[in-house]
């Protein structure tokens, strides 16, 4: 995302909405995932970008490549295996949604107004308004020619309610999700540690044996 757009308003077609929201979170990168793609493709894309650009990106996702963001995210998205404790659940990574509703309308929506909530202990902005647009040329197959405009006056959908409902209401409950923008985070290197405290720990390891036993009892034992 280009930081030069900071301070501008969200474009009417929501084209700048994902980056503006990402920058408001002090993040600068996103990944767009198609409706038929799973985390295997997402992880491979992030790995390829890291190898090319020098390990910058981390994505919160499912514990297996066969898991899809299009089901996992909308049911909460437990991300304990890929930084969920640090960055939140899968549903917290969603920046913008694109979906086809039961009435056949193709919509795109996401937060367009937010406020700083750090004084209340939050690390991300508080959403105030969610806005959406409708595609006015649904027969066009070339995505580069899609036209996103204000929805018709008789379009009886509250995007604030839909945003809340989709993110946790289950995959496919409210329509068919065709794509989603997910937040990328700063890459954090992993440092593995190996402990062998039995049957005869070394003198160095003996010093931490009590702490390790407590850690194992609290976090590793069933």
CSV table of C-alpha atoms in Angstrom, one decimal:
chain,number,residue,atom,x,y,z
A,1,UNK,CA,0.0,0.0,0.0
A,2,UNK,CA,1.2,3.5,-0.9
A,3,UNK,CA,1.4,5.6,2.2
A,4,UNK,CA,0.8,8.7,0.1
A,5,UNK,CA,-3.0,8.0,0.2
A,6,UNK,CA,-3.1,8.6,3.9
A,7,UNK,CA,-5.4,11.5,4.7
A,8,UNK,CA,-7.6,11.0,1.6
A,9,UNK,CA,-11.2,9.8,1.7
A,10,UNK,CA,-12.2,6.3,0.6
A,11,UNK,CA,-12.8,6.2,-3.2
A,12,UNK,CA,-16.4,5.9,-4.2
A,13,UNK,CA,-15.8,2.5,-5.8
A,14,UNK,CA,-14.0,1.4,-2.6
A,15,UNK,CA,-10.8,0.7,-4.6
A,16,UNK,CA,-8.7,2.5,-1.9
A,17,UNK,CA,-10.6,1.2,1.1
A,18,UNK,CA,-8.4,-1.9,1.8
A,19,UNK,CA,-5.1,0.1,1.8
A,20,UNK,CA,-6.5,3.0,3.8
A,21,UNK,CA,-7.8,0.7,6.5
A,22,UNK,CA,-4.6,-1.3,6.5
A,23,UNK,CA,-2.5,1.9,6.9
A,24,UNK,CA,-4.8,3.0,9.7
A,25,UNK,CA,-3.7,-0.3,11.4
A,26,UNK,CA,0.0,0.7,10.8
A,27,UNK,CA,0.2,-2.1,8.3
A,28,UNK,CA,1.2,-1.7,4.7
A,29,UNK,CA,0.4,-5.0,2.9
A,30,UNK,CA,-2.6,-7.1,1.9
A,31,UNK,CA,-3.4,-10.2,0.0
A,32,UNK,CA,-6.5,-10.8,-2.1
A,33,UNK,CA,-7.8,-14.4,-2.0
A,34,UNK,CA,-10.3,-15.7,-4.6
A,35,UNK,CA,-13.4,-17.6,-3.6
A,36,UNK,CA,-12.1,-21.0,-4.9
A,37,UNK,CA,-8.6,-20.7,-3.3
A,38,UNK,CA,-7.4,-22.4,-0.1
A,39,UNK,CA,-4.6,-21.6,2.3
A,40,UNK,CA,-2.1,-23.7,0.4
A,41,UNK,CA,-2.2,-21.2,-2.4
A,42,UNK,CA,-2.2,-18.3,0.0
A,43,UNK,CA,0.9,-19.6,1.9
A,44,UNK,CA,2.7,-20.3,-1.3
A,45,UNK,CA,2.0,-16.8,-2.6
A,46,UNK,CA,3.3,-15.3,0.7
A,47,UNK,CA,6.4,-17.5,0.7
A,48,UNK,CA,7.1,-16.5,-2.9
A,49,UNK,CA,6.8,-12.8,-2.1
A,50,UNK,CA,9.0,-13.3,1.0
A,51,UNK,CA,11.7,-15.0,-1.1
A,52,UNK,CA,11.6,-12.3,-3.7
A,53,UNK,CA,11.4,-9.3,-1.4
A,54,UNK,CA,13.4,-10.4,1.6
A,55,UNK,CA,10.9,-11.9,4.1
A,56,UNK,CA,8.5,-9.1,5.0
A,57,UNK,CA,5.1,-10.8,5.2
A,58,UNK,CA,3.2,-13.0,7.6
A,59,UNK,CA,-0.4,-14.2,7.1
A,60,UNK,CA,-2.7,-15.6,9.7
A,61,UNK,CA,-4.4,-18.7,8.4
A,62,UNK,CA,-5.6,-22.3,8.9
A,63,UNK,CA,-3.5,-25.1,10.3
A,64,UNK,CA,-3.5,-27.0,7.0
A,65,UNK,CA,-3.2,-26.0,3.3
A,66,UNK,CA,-6.5,-27.6,2.5
A,67,UNK,CA,-8.4,-25.2,4.7
A,68,UNK,CA,-10.1,-22.4,2.8
A,69,UNK,CA,-10.5,-18.8,4.0
A,70,UNK,CA,-14.0,-18.9,2.6
A,71,UNK,CA,-15.2,-21.2,5.3
A,72,UNK,CA,-12.6,-20.9,8.1
A,73,UNK,CA,-12.7,-17.1,8.3
A,74,UNK,CA,-16.5,-16.8,8.4
A,75,UNK,CA,-16.7,-19.2,11.4
A,76,UNK,CA,-14.2,-17.2,13.4
A,77,UNK,CA,-10.9,-18.6,12.2
A,78,UNK,CA,-8.9,-20.0,15.0
A,79,UNK,CA,-5.4,-18.9,14.1
A,80,UNK,CA,-3.4,-20.3,17.0
A,81,UNK,CA,-0.9,-22.0,14.7
A,82,UNK,CA,0.1,-19.0,12.6
A,83,UNK,CA,0.2,-16.0,14.9
A,84,UNK,CA,-3.4,-15.9,16.1
A,85,UNK,CA,-2.4,-15.2,19.6
A,86,UNK,CA,-0.5,-12.1,18.4
A,87,UNK,CA,-2.7,-10.9,15.5
A,88,UNK,CA,-6.2,-12.2,16.3
A,89,UNK,CA,-8.5,-14.7,14.7
A,90,UNK,CA,-9.0,-15.2,11.0
A,91,UNK,CA,-12.1,-13.0,11.1
A,92,UNK,CA,-9.9,-10.2,12.4
A,93,UNK,CA,-7.8,-10.3,9.2
A,94,UNK,CA,-10.7,-9.4,6.9
A,95,UNK,CA,-10.3,-5.9,5.4
A,96,UNK,CA,-12.8,-6.1,2.5
A,97,UNK,CA,-15.3,-8.6,1.2
A,98,UNK,CA,-16.8,-9.3,-2.2
A,99,UNK,CA,-19.8,-11.5,-2.5
A,100,UNK,CA,-22.9,-12.4,-4.5
A,101,UNK,CA,-26.0,-12.1,-2.4
A,102,UNK,CA,-29.0,-14.4,-2.5
A,103,UNK,CA,-30.8,-11.8,-4.7
A,104,UNK,CA,-28.0,-12.2,-7.3
A,105,UNK,CA,-26.4,-8.8,-6.7
A,106,UNK,CA,-22.6,-8.7,-6.7
A,107,UNK,CA,-21.4,-6.4,-3.9
A,108,UNK,CA,-18.2,-5.2,-2.4
A,109,UNK,CA,-18.1,-3.8,1.1
A,110,UNK,CA,-15.9,-3.0,4.1
A,111,UNK,CA,-15.3,-0.3,6.8
A,112,UNK,CA,-15.1,3.2,5.4
A,113,UNK,CA,-15.0,5.2,8.6
A,114,UNK,CA,-13.1,4.3,11.7
A,115,UNK,CA,-11.6,6.0,14.8
A,116,UNK,CA,-8.6,5.5,17.0
A,117,UNK,CA,-9.4,3.2,19.9
A,118,UNK,CA,-6.0,2.9,21.5
A,119,UNK,CA,-7.2,4.9,24.6
A,120,UNK,CA,-9.5,2.0,25.3
A,121,UNK,CA,-6.8,-0.6,25.0
A,122,UNK,CA,-7.4,-1.6,21.4
A,123,UNK,CA,-4.6,-2.0,18.9
A,124,UNK,CA,-6.7,-1.5,15.8
A,125,UNK,CA,-9.2,1.2,14.8
A,126,UNK,CA,-12.8,1.0,15.9
A,127,UNK,CA,-15.2,0.6,12.9
A,128,UNK,CA,-17.8,3.4,12.7
A,129,UNK,CA,-19.4,2.9,9.2
A,130,UNK,CA,-19.4,0.1,6.7
A,131,UNK,CA,-20.2,1.0,3.1
A,132,UNK,CA,-20.8,-1.1,0.0
A,133,UNK,CA,-21.1,-0.8,-3.7
A,134,UNK,CA,-22.9,-2.9,-6.4
A,135,UNK,CA,-21.5,-4.0,-9.7
A,136,UNK,CA,-23.5,-2.4,-12.5
A,137,UNK,CA,-22.3,-4.6,-15.3
A,138,UNK,CA,-22.8,-8.2,-14.0
A,139,UNK,CA,-22.5,-9.8,-17.5
A,140,UNK,CA,-19.0,-8.5,-18.0
A,141,UNK,CA,-16.5,-11.3,-17.4
A,142,UNK,CA,-13.3,-9.2,-17.6
A,143,UNK,CA,-12.7,-8.1,-14.1
A,144,UNK,CA,-10.7,-5.1,-15.2
A,145,UNK,CA,-13.9,-3.8,-16.8
A,146,UNK,CA,-16.1,-4.2,-13.8
A,147,UNK,CA,-18.0,-1.1,-12.8
A,148,UNK,CA,-18.7,-0.6,-9.1
A,149,UNK,CA,-21.3,2.1,-8.3
A,150,UNK,CA,-23.7,3.1,-5.6
A,151,UNK,CA,-26.4,0.4,-5.1
A,152,UNK,CA,-29.9,1.2,-6.3
A,153,UNK,CA,-32.2,3.1,-4.0
A,154,UNK,CA,-34.4,0.0,-3.6
A,155,UNK,CA,-31.5,-2.1,-2.5
A,156,UNK,CA,-32.6,-3.1,0.9
A,157,UNK,CA,-29.3,-4.2,2.5
A,158,UNK,CA,-27.6,-2.7,5.5
A,159,UNK,CA,-23.8,-3.2,4.9
A,160,UNK,CA,-23.1,-2.5,8.6
A,161,UNK,CA,-25.3,-5.5,9.6
A,162,UNK,CA,-23.9,-7.7,6.7
A,163,UNK,CA,-20.3,-7.0,7.7
A,164,UNK,CA,-21.1,-8.1,11.3
A,165,UNK,CA,-23.1,-11.1,10.2
A,166,UNK,CA,-20.7,-12.5,7.6
A,167,UNK,CA,-17.6,-12.4,9.9
A,168,UNK,CA,-18.7,-15.2,12.2
A,169,UNK,CA,-22.0,-16.3,10.8
A,170,UNK,CA,-20.6,-19.2,8.9
A,171,UNK,CA,-19.4,-19.8,5.4
A,172,UNK,CA,-22.0,-19.3,2.7
A,173,UNK,CA,-24.7,-18.3,5.1
A,174,UNK,CA,-25.3,-14.8,3.7
A,175,UNK,CA,-24.1,-15.3,0.1
A,176,UNK,CA,-21.3,-16.7,-2.0
A,177,UNK,CA,-18.0,-14.9,-1.2
A,178,UNK,CA,-16.0,-14.4,-4.4
A,179,UNK,CA,-12.9,-12.7,-2.9
A,180,UNK,CA,-11.6,-11.3,0.3
A,181,UNK,CA,-8.7,-8.9,1.2
A,182,UNK,CA,-6.7,-10.3,4.2
A,183,UNK,CA,-4.3,-8.3,6.3
A,184,UNK,CA,-0.6,-9.2,6.1
A,185,UNK,CA,1.6,-8.6,9.1
A,186,UNK,CA,5.4,-8.1,9.5
A,187,UNK,CA,7.4,-11.2,9.2
A,188,UNK,CA,8.6,-12.6,12.5
A,189,UNK,CA,11.5,-15.2,12.3
A,190,UNK,CA,11.0,-18.4,14.2
A,191,UNK,CA,13.7,-19.6,16.6
A,192,UNK,CA,13.3,-23.2,17.7
A,193,UNK,CA,14.5,-24.5,21.1
A,194,UNK,CA,15.0,-28.1,22.0
A,195,UNK,CA,15.0,-29.3,25.6
A,196,UNK,CA,16.2,-32.7,26.9
A,197,UNK,CA,15.9,-32.7,30.6
A,198,UNK,CA,15.6,-36.5,31.2
A,199,UNK,CA,17.0,-38.8,32.2
A,200,UNK,CA,20.2,-36.8,33.2
A,201,UNK,CA,20.0,-33.1,32.3
A,202,UNK,CA,23.2,-31.1,31.9
A,203,UNK,CA,24.2,-28.6,34.5
A,204,UNK,CA,23.0,-25.7,32.3
A,205,UNK,CA,19.6,-27.3,31.7
A,206,UNK,CA,19.1,-28.2,35.3
A,207,UNK,CA,18.9,-24.5,36.2
A,208,UNK,CA,15.7,-24.1,34.1
A,209,UNK,CA,14.2,-27.5,34.8
A,210,UNK,CA,11.6,-26.2,37.3
A,211,UNK,CA,10.4,-23.5,35.0
A,212,UNK,CA,10.2,-25.9,32.0
A,213,UNK,CA,8.3,-28.4,34.1
A,214,UNK,CA,5.8,-25.6,35.0
A,215,UNK,CA,5.5,-24.5,31.3
A,216,UNK,CA,5.0,-28.1,30.2
A,217,UNK,CA,2.3,-28.7,32.8
A,218,UNK,CA,0.4,-25.5,31.8
A,219,UNK,CA,0.7,-25.4,28.1
A,220,UNK,CA,1.8,-28.8,26.7
A,221,UNK,CA,0.1,-31.4,28.8
A,222,UNK,CA,-3.4,-32.6,27.9
